[in-house]
Amino acid sequence: MMFMLIMTGELLAAPPEIIAARIGGDNNKTRFVLEINGQATFRAFSLANPNRVVIDLDEVTWKIGPGGAAGHGLIKNYRYGLYMPGTSRLVLDLKSPVKIANSFVIKGKSGKADRLVFDFEKISQTQFTSSVSKPAVRAQVANTTRRPVNVRPSGKKVIVLDPGHGGHDPGNLGGVKVNGISEKNVTISAARNIKKILEASGRYKVIMTRDRDIFLKLRERSLVAHRHNADLFISIHADAFTSSSVRGATIYTLTGKASDREASLLAARENKADVIAGVDLGDETDIVQNILIDLVKQETMNLSNRFASELAPELKKAVVVRKRSLRSAAFAVLKGIDVPSVLIEMGYLTNRKDAKLLMQKETHDKIGRAILNAADKYFAKNFAFN
């Protein structure tokens, strides 16, 4: 019995805490320091295109901000968060190619935090490229196939909500200067409230691609919809723009060619999420290739556009929308699914009014009711409600 109590205590022990991050040095030599309460092993490796250093640690709690910050010296910026259960990830985006000249731990005295220290030195791109490696651990993709099920025992349609970004990918940090929020926090908060609105109707089963602050590759998000045989996939995001006066929600559907330059730039920025977060995008599983083939079918594209057309007027009743609120772009997160799908940019974190509203439950509820009304109309017109 005593053995069981000891084991339980270990399992419930809180993870180490990162309580501070500091950067010093110049464009030739830079030191990066993490202060940590507790012990965590780490492993560092480099990735190119763009140049990054990735540091994986045992799972830790981050107490240093919204998920990312500007850098100094050789470090352009850095981002951090939970990569997968048991592993946290820190990604350093580099101004110049570097080598890790030294890494060590300085033990804290008199109860003070330990310091995890990394010293970087500038090297040539050729030297950096030769040092590039890949993570030893990769998130595994479940080898499942979509079931041709038309009627579910519950009689409910399945809607997958995809809160954008997460973990060491904070999304855009446009709201940090306004009220200290990052996109990943806005999207998870909104998705949770939207889920409650949809489920309260009794007509929908709602599945979240992530229900906590964890990183998911773009293809893993789409596979959630595939595995659950979803009827709709809705990716939730919050935008950013160079001009703080721009505000309003926008709905995007998938197309091979963007509807305008702004849509194209947004898609390019969102599609870099896996690269920025330190993940190699070169792997393609057979299941994803099969799904991509399914997506070519015109029926799926048409249904996505039909739902977007129902959602656009409902969203306009609920919140401020862009002048052209319905657009199209080549979003990677929408490419890997064989169900109708849209991406919603709820507003602009770089706009003070939008940023304030996007963290309010009332705004999330309004968006949730707009999605609910649109879904009801969409299914009533295109399918028999089971």
Coordinates of C-alpha atoms in Angstrom, one line a residue:
M1 CA 0.0 0.0 0.0
M2 CA 2.8 2.4 0.8
F3 CA 4.4 1.7 -2.6
M4 CA 1.1 2.7 -4.3
L5 CA 0.9 5.9 -2.4
I6 CA 4.5 6.9 -3.4
M7 CA 3.8 6.1 -7.0
T8 CA 0.6 8.2 -7.0
G9 CA 2.5 11.1 -5.5
E10 CA 5.1 10.9 -8.3
L11 CA 2.5 10.8 -11.0
L12 CA 0.7 13.9 -9.6
A13 CA 3.9 15.9 -9.1
A14 CA 3.7 19.2 -10.9
P15 CA 6.1 19.6 -13.9
P16 CA 9.1 22.0 -13.7
E17 CA 8.4 25.7 -14.3
I18 CA 10.2 28.0 -16.7
I19 CA 10.0 31.3 -14.8
A20 CA 12.3 33.6 -16.9
A21 CA 14.1 33.9 -20.2
R22 CA 17.0 36.2 -20.9
I23 CA 19.1 37.0 -23.9
G24 CA 22.5 38.7 -24.0
G25 CA 25.3 39.3 -26.5
D26 CA 25.6 40.6 -30.0
N27 CA 25.5 39.5 -33.7
N28 CA 28.5 37.3 -33.3
K29 CA 28.0 35.6 -29.9
T30 CA 24.7 35.3 -28.1
R31 CA 23.7 33.7 -24.8
F32 CA 20.2 32.4 -24.1
V33 CA 19.2 31.6 -20.5
L34 CA 16.1 29.8 -19.1
E35 CA 15.4 29.9 -15.4
I36 CA 13.8 26.7 -14.3
N37 CA 12.3 25.5 -11.0
G38 CA 12.8 21.8 -11.0
Q39 CA 14.7 19.4 -13.3
A40 CA 14.2 18.7 -17.0
T41 CA 16.4 17.0 -19.5
F42 CA 16.8 18.6 -22.9
R43 CA 17.9 18.0 -26.4
A44 CA 18.8 20.6 -29.0
F45 CA 19.0 20.3 -32.8
S46 CA 19.1 22.6 -35.8
L47 CA 16.7 23.0 -38.8
A48 CA 17.2 25.1 -42.0
N49 CA 14.8 26.9 -44.4
P50 CA 14.3 28.9 -42.3
N51 CA 17.2 28.6 -39.9
R52 CA 16.2 27.6 -36.4
V53 CA 17.5 26.0 -33.3
V54 CA 14.9 23.7 -31.5
I55 CA 15.2 22.7 -27.9
D56 CA 13.0 19.9 -26.6
L57 CA 12.6 19.5 -22.8
D58 CA 10.7 17.2 -20.5
E59 CA 7.2 18.7 -20.2
V60 CA 7.4 22.0 -18.3
T61 CA 5.0 24.8 -17.3
W62 CA 5.8 28.1 -19.1
K63 CA 5.4 31.2 -16.9
I64 CA 7.1 33.7 -19.1
G65 CA 4.4 35.1 -21.3
P66 CA 1.9 34.4 -24.1
G67 CA 4.0 31.9 -26.1
G68 CA 6.6 34.0 -27.9
A69 CA 8.8 37.1 -27.8
A70 CA 11.3 39.1 -29.7
G71 CA 14.9 38.1 -29.6
H72 CA 18.3 39.8 -29.5
G73 CA 21.7 39.3 -31.0
L74 CA 21.7 36.2 -33.2
I75 CA 18.2 35.3 -32.2
K76 CA 15.4 37.0 -34.2
N77 CA 12.6 35.7 -32.0
Y78 CA 11.6 32.7 -30.0
R79 CA 8.4 30.7 -29.3
Y80 CA 7.5 27.9 -26.9
G81 CA 4.9 25.6 -25.6
L82 CA 3.7 22.0 -25.3
Y83 CA 4.8 19.9 -28.3
M84 CA 3.2 16.6 -27.2
P85 CA 2.4 15.1 -23.8
G86 CA 5.6 14.7 -22.0
T87 CA 7.6 17.1 -24.2
S88 CA 7.8 20.9 -24.3
R89 CA 9.5 22.7 -27.2
L90 CA 11.4 26.0 -27.6
V91 CA 12.0 27.2 -31.1
L92 CA 14.6 30.0 -31.7
D93 CA 14.3 31.7 -35.1
L94 CA 17.7 32.9 -36.1
K95 CA 19.0 36.1 -37.7
S96 CA 22.2 34.3 -38.8
P97 CA 23.3 30.6 -38.9
V98 CA 24.8 29.6 -35.6
K99 CA 26.4 26.7 -33.7
I100 CA 25.7 25.8 -30.1
A101 CA 29.2 26.5 -28.7
N102 CA 28.2 25.4 -25.2
S103 CA 25.2 24.4 -23.1
F104 CA 25.1 23.7 -19.4
V105 CA 23.1 24.0 -16.2
I106 CA 24.0 26.4 -13.3
K107 CA 22.4 25.0 -10.1
G108 CA 20.6 27.6 -8.1
K109 CA 21.7 28.2 -4.5
S110 CA 19.5 28.8 -1.4
G111 CA 16.3 27.7 -3.1
K112 CA 16.8 29.8 -6.3
A113 CA 16.0 28.5 -9.8
D114 CA 18.5 26.6 -11.9
R115 CA 19.7 28.3 -15.1
L116 CA 19.8 26.4 -18.4
V117 CA 22.4 28.2 -20.5
F118 CA 23.0 28.1 -24.3
D119 CA 25.9 29.9 -25.9
F120 CA 25.5 30.5 -29.7
E121 CA 28.3 31.5 -32.1
K122 CA 27.8 32.7 -35.7
I123 CA 28.9 30.4 -38.4
S124 CA 28.6 30.1 -42.2
Q125 CA 25.4 28.8 -43.8
T126 CA 27.3 25.9 -45.2
Q127 CA 28.5 24.9 -41.8
F128 CA 25.0 25.3 -40.4
T129 CA 23.4 23.3 -43.1
S130 CA 25.8 20.4 -42.5
S131 CA 24.7 20.4 -38.8
V132 CA 21.0 20.2 -39.5
S133 CA 19.2 17.3 -37.9
K134 CA 15.7 16.0 -37.4
P135 CA 13.8 15.3 -34.1
A136 CA 14.3 11.8 -32.9
V137 CA 10.6 11.6 -31.8
R138 CA 7.8 12.3 -34.1
A139 CA 4.1 12.4 -33.3
Q140 CA 2.5 9.3 -34.7
V141 CA -0.4 9.5 -37.1
A142 CA -3.2 6.9 -36.5
N143 CA -3.5 4.5 -39.4
T144 CA -7.3 4.7 -39.8
T145 CA -9.7 5.1 -42.7
R146 CA -12.8 7.0 -43.1
R147 CA -16.0 5.0 -42.6
P148 CA -18.9 5.6 -45.0
V149 CA -21.5 6.2 -42.3
N150 CA -24.6 8.2 -43.1
V151 CA -26.7 7.6 -40.0
R152 CA -25.2 7.7 -36.5
P153 CA -26.8 6.1 -33.5
S154 CA -27.0 9.5 -31.7
G155 CA -28.7 11.1 -34.7
K156 CA -26.3 14.1 -34.4
K157 CA -24.2 15.7 -37.0
V158 CA -20.5 15.8 -36.1
I159 CA -18.7 19.2 -36.3
V160 CA -15.0 19.5 -35.7
L161 CA -13.8 22.8 -34.3
D162 CA -10.1 23.5 -34.9
P163 CA -8.6 26.2 -32.5
G164 CA -5.7 27.5 -34.6
H165 CA -2.0 27.2 -33.4
G166 CA -1.1 26.1 -29.9
G167 CA 1.9 25.0 -27.8
H168 CA 5.1 26.5 -29.1
D169 CA 3.3 28.0 -32.1
P170 CA 1.5 31.0 -30.6
G171 CA 0.1 32.2 -33.9
N172 CA 0.2 35.9 -34.4
L173 CA 1.3 38.1 -31.5
G174 CA -0.5 41.2 -32.7
G175 CA -2.6 41.4 -29.5
V176 CA 0.4 41.2 -27.2
K177 CA 1.0 45.0 -27.4
V178 CA -2.8 45.6 -27.0
N179 CA -3.7 43.4 -24.1
G180 CA -1.0 40.7 -23.7
I181 CA -2.8 38.0 -25.6
S182 CA -1.6 35.7 -28.4
E183 CA -3.7 34.1 -31.1
K184 CA -3.5 30.6 -29.7
N185 CA -5.1 31.7 -26.4
V186 CA -7.9 33.6 -28.3
T187 CA -8.7 30.6 -30.5
I188 CA -8.9 28.0 -27.7
S189 CA -11.1 30.2 -25.6
A190 CA -13.4 31.0 -28.5
A191 CA -13.7 27.3 -29.6
R192 CA -14.6 26.1 -26.1
N193 CA -17.5 28.6 -25.9
I194 CA -18.6 27.9 -29.5
K195 CA -18.6 24.2 -28.6
K196 CA -21.0 24.8 -25.7
I197 CA -23.4 26.8 -28.0
L198 CA -23.5 24.1 -30.7
E199 CA -23.9 21.2 -28.2
A200 CA -26.6 23.0 -26.2
S201 CA -28.9 22.7 -29.3
G202 CA -28.9 19.0 -29.0
R203 CA -28.3 18.6 -32.7
Y204 CA -24.6 18.4 -32.9
K205 CA -21.7 16.4 -31.5
V206 CA -18.6 18.7 -31.4
I207 CA -15.0 17.5 -31.4
M208 CA -12.0 19.8 -30.8
T209 CA -8.8 19.2 -32.5
R210 CA -7.1 20.4 -29.3
D211 CA -8.7 21.1 -26.0
R212 CA -5.5 22.5 -24.3
D213 CA -2.4 24.5 -25.1
I214 CA -0.6 21.9 -27.2
F215 CA 1.0 21.9 -30.7
L216 CA -0.6 20.0 -33.6
K217 CA 0.8 19.7 -37.1
L218 CA -1.6 21.0 -39.8
R219 CA -2.1 17.5 -41.2
E220 CA -2.9 16.1 -37.8
R221 CA -5.7 18.6 -37.4
S222 CA -7.4 17.5 -40.6
L223 CA -7.0 13.9 -39.7
V224 CA -9.1 14.5 -36.6
A225 CA -12.1 15.3 -38.9
H226 CA -11.3 12.3 -41.1
R227 CA -11.1 9.8 -38.2
H228 CA -14.4 11.0 -36.7
N229 CA -16.2 11.0 -40.0
A230 CA -17.1 14.6 -39.5
D231 CA -19.8 16.5 -41.3
L232 CA -18.2 19.9 -41.0
F233 CA -14.7 21.2 -40.2
I234 CA -14.3 24.7 -38.9
S235 CA -10.9 26.2 -38.2
I236 CA -10.9 29.1 -35.8
H237 CA -8.3 31.9 -36.1
A238 CA -7.6 35.6 -35.3
D239 CA -5.9 37.8 -37.8
A240 CA -3.2 40.5 -37.7
F241 CA -2.4 43.4 -40.1
T242 CA 0.1 46.2 -40.4
S243 CA -2.6 48.8 -40.0
S244 CA -4.2 48.9 -36.6
S245 CA -7.4 50.4 -38.1
V246 CA -8.3 47.2 -40.0
R247 CA -10.9 45.1 -38.2
G248 CA -13.7 42.6 -38.8
A249 CA -14.3 38.9 -39.4
T250 CA -13.7 37.0 -42.6
I251 CA -14.6 33.5 -43.8
Y252 CA -12.3 31.5 -46.1
T253 CA -12.8 28.4 -48.2
L254 CA -10.3 26.3 -49.9
T255 CA -9.1 27.0 -53.5
G256 CA -6.0 26.5 -55.5
K257 CA -5.9 30.2 -56.3
A258 CA -6.5 32.9 -53.7
S259 CA -9.3 35.3 -54.2
D260 CA -7.0 38.3 -53.6
R261 CA -3.5 39.2 -52.5
E262 CA -4.4 39.6 -48.9
A263 CA -5.9 36.1 -48.8
S264 CA -2.8 34.7 -50.5
L265 CA -0.5 36.3 -47.9
L266 CA -2.6 35.1 -45.0
A267 CA -2.6 31.5 -46.3
A268 CA 1.1 31.6 -46.8
R269 CA 1.6 32.9 -43.2
E270 CA -0.7 30.3 -41.7
N271 CA 0.8 27.4 -43.8
K272 CA 4.2 28.2 -42.3
A273 CA 3.0 27.2 -38.9
D274 CA 4.6 23.7 -39.0
V275 CA 7.9 25.1 -40.4
I276 CA 8.1 27.9 -37.8
A277 CA 7.4 25.5 -35.0
G278 CA 10.3 23.3 -36.0
V279 CA 8.6 20.4 -37.7
D280 CA 9.8 18.9 -41.0
L281 CA 6.9 19.1 -43.6
G282 CA 8.5 16.6 -45.9
D283 CA 6.6 13.5 -44.7
E284 CA 3.4 12.5 -46.4
T285 CA 1.5 9.4 -45.2
D286 CA -0.6 7.2 -47.5
I287 CA -3.7 8.2 -45.7
V288 CA -3.1 12.0 -46.3
Q289 CA -2.5 11.3 -50.0
N290 CA -5.8 9.5 -50.2
I291 CA -7.6 12.3 -48.5
L292 CA -6.1 14.9 -50.8
I293 CA -7.4 12.8 -53.7
D294 CA -10.8 12.8 -52.1
L295 CA -10.7 16.6 -51.7
V296 CA -10.4 17.1 -55.5
K297 CA -14.0 15.9 -55.8
Q298 CA -16.1 18.9 -56.7
E299 CA -18.8 17.8 -54.4
T300 CA -16.8 18.5 -51.3
M301 CA -15.7 21.9 -52.6
N302 CA -19.3 22.8 -53.5
L303 CA -20.5 21.9 -50.0
S304 CA -17.8 24.0 -48.3
N305 CA -18.9 27.0 -50.4
R306 CA -22.6 26.3 -49.6
F307 CA -21.9 26.3 -45.8
A308 CA -19.7 29.4 -46.1
S309 CA -22.6 31.1 -48.0
E310 CA -25.0 30.3 -45.1
L311 CA -22.4 31.5 -42.5
A312 CA -21.5 34.8 -44.1
P313 CA -24.9 36.6 -43.5
E314 CA -25.3 35.0 -40.0
L315 CA -21.8 36.2 -39.0
K316 CA -22.6 39.7 -40.3
K317 CA -25.6 39.9 -37.9
A318 CA -23.4 38.8 -35.0
V319 CA -20.1 40.8 -35.3
V320 CA -18.3 43.3 -37.4
V321 CA -17.1 41.7 -40.7
R322 CA -14.8 42.8 -43.5
K323 CA -16.3 44.5 -46.5
R324 CA -15.7 41.3 -48.5
S325 CA -16.2 38.8 -45.8
L326 CA -16.2 35.7 -48.0
R327 CA -12.9 34.8 -49.5
S328 CA -10.8 31.8 -50.7
A329 CA -7.2 30.8 -50.3
A330 CA -5.0 27.7 -50.3
F331 CA -4.9 26.9 -46.6
A332 CA -3.0 23.7 -45.8
V333 CA -5.3 23.0 -42.8
L334 CA -8.2 22.7 -45.1
K335 CA -6.5 20.6 -47.7
G336 CA -6.2 17.3 -45.9
I337 CA -9.9 16.6 -45.2
D338 CA -12.7 15.0 -47.1
V339 CA -15.5 17.0 -45.4
P340 CA -16.8 20.4 -46.1
S341 CA -14.5 22.9 -44.4
V342 CA -14.1 26.7 -43.7
L343 CA -11.6 28.8 -41.9
I344 CA -12.9 31.8 -39.8
E345 CA -10.7 34.7 -39.0
M346 CA -12.8 36.2 -36.1
G347 CA -11.2 39.6 -36.2
Y348 CA -7.9 41.4 -35.9
L349 CA -5.8 41.3 -32.7
T350 CA -3.9 44.3 -34.0
N351 CA -7.1 46.3 -33.7
R352 CA -7.8 47.5 -30.2
K353 CA -11.6 47.1 -30.4
D354 CA -11.4 43.6 -32.0
A355 CA -8.7 42.5 -29.6
K356 CA -10.8 43.4 -26.6
L357 CA -14.0 41.8 -28.0
L358 CA -12.3 38.6 -29.1
M359 CA -11.5 37.7 -25.5
Q360 CA -15.1 38.2 -24.3
K361 CA -17.4 35.2 -23.9
E362 CA -20.3 37.3 -25.3
T363 CA -18.5 37.7 -28.6
H364 CA -17.7 33.9 -28.7
D365 CA -21.4 33.2 -28.0
K366 CA -22.5 35.5 -30.9
I367 CA -20.1 33.7 -33.2
G368 CA -21.3 30.4 -31.9
R369 CA -24.9 31.2 -32.5
A370 CA -24.1 32.4 -36.0
I371 CA -22.4 29.1 -36.7
L372 CA -25.3 27.2 -35.2
N373 CA -27.9 29.1 -37.4
A374 CA -25.7 28.5 -40.5
A375 CA -25.3 24.8 -39.8
D376 CA -29.0 24.3 -39.3
K377 CA -29.8 25.9 -42.6
Y378 CA -26.9 24.1 -44.4
F379 CA -28.0 20.7 -43.2
A380 CA -31.7 21.4 -43.8
K381 CA -31.0 22.3 -47.4
N382 CA -28.4 19.7 -48.3
F383 CA -29.1 16.7 -46.1
A384 CA -31.8 15.0 -44.2
F385 CA -31.3 15.6 -40.5
N386 CA -30.8 12.2 -38.9

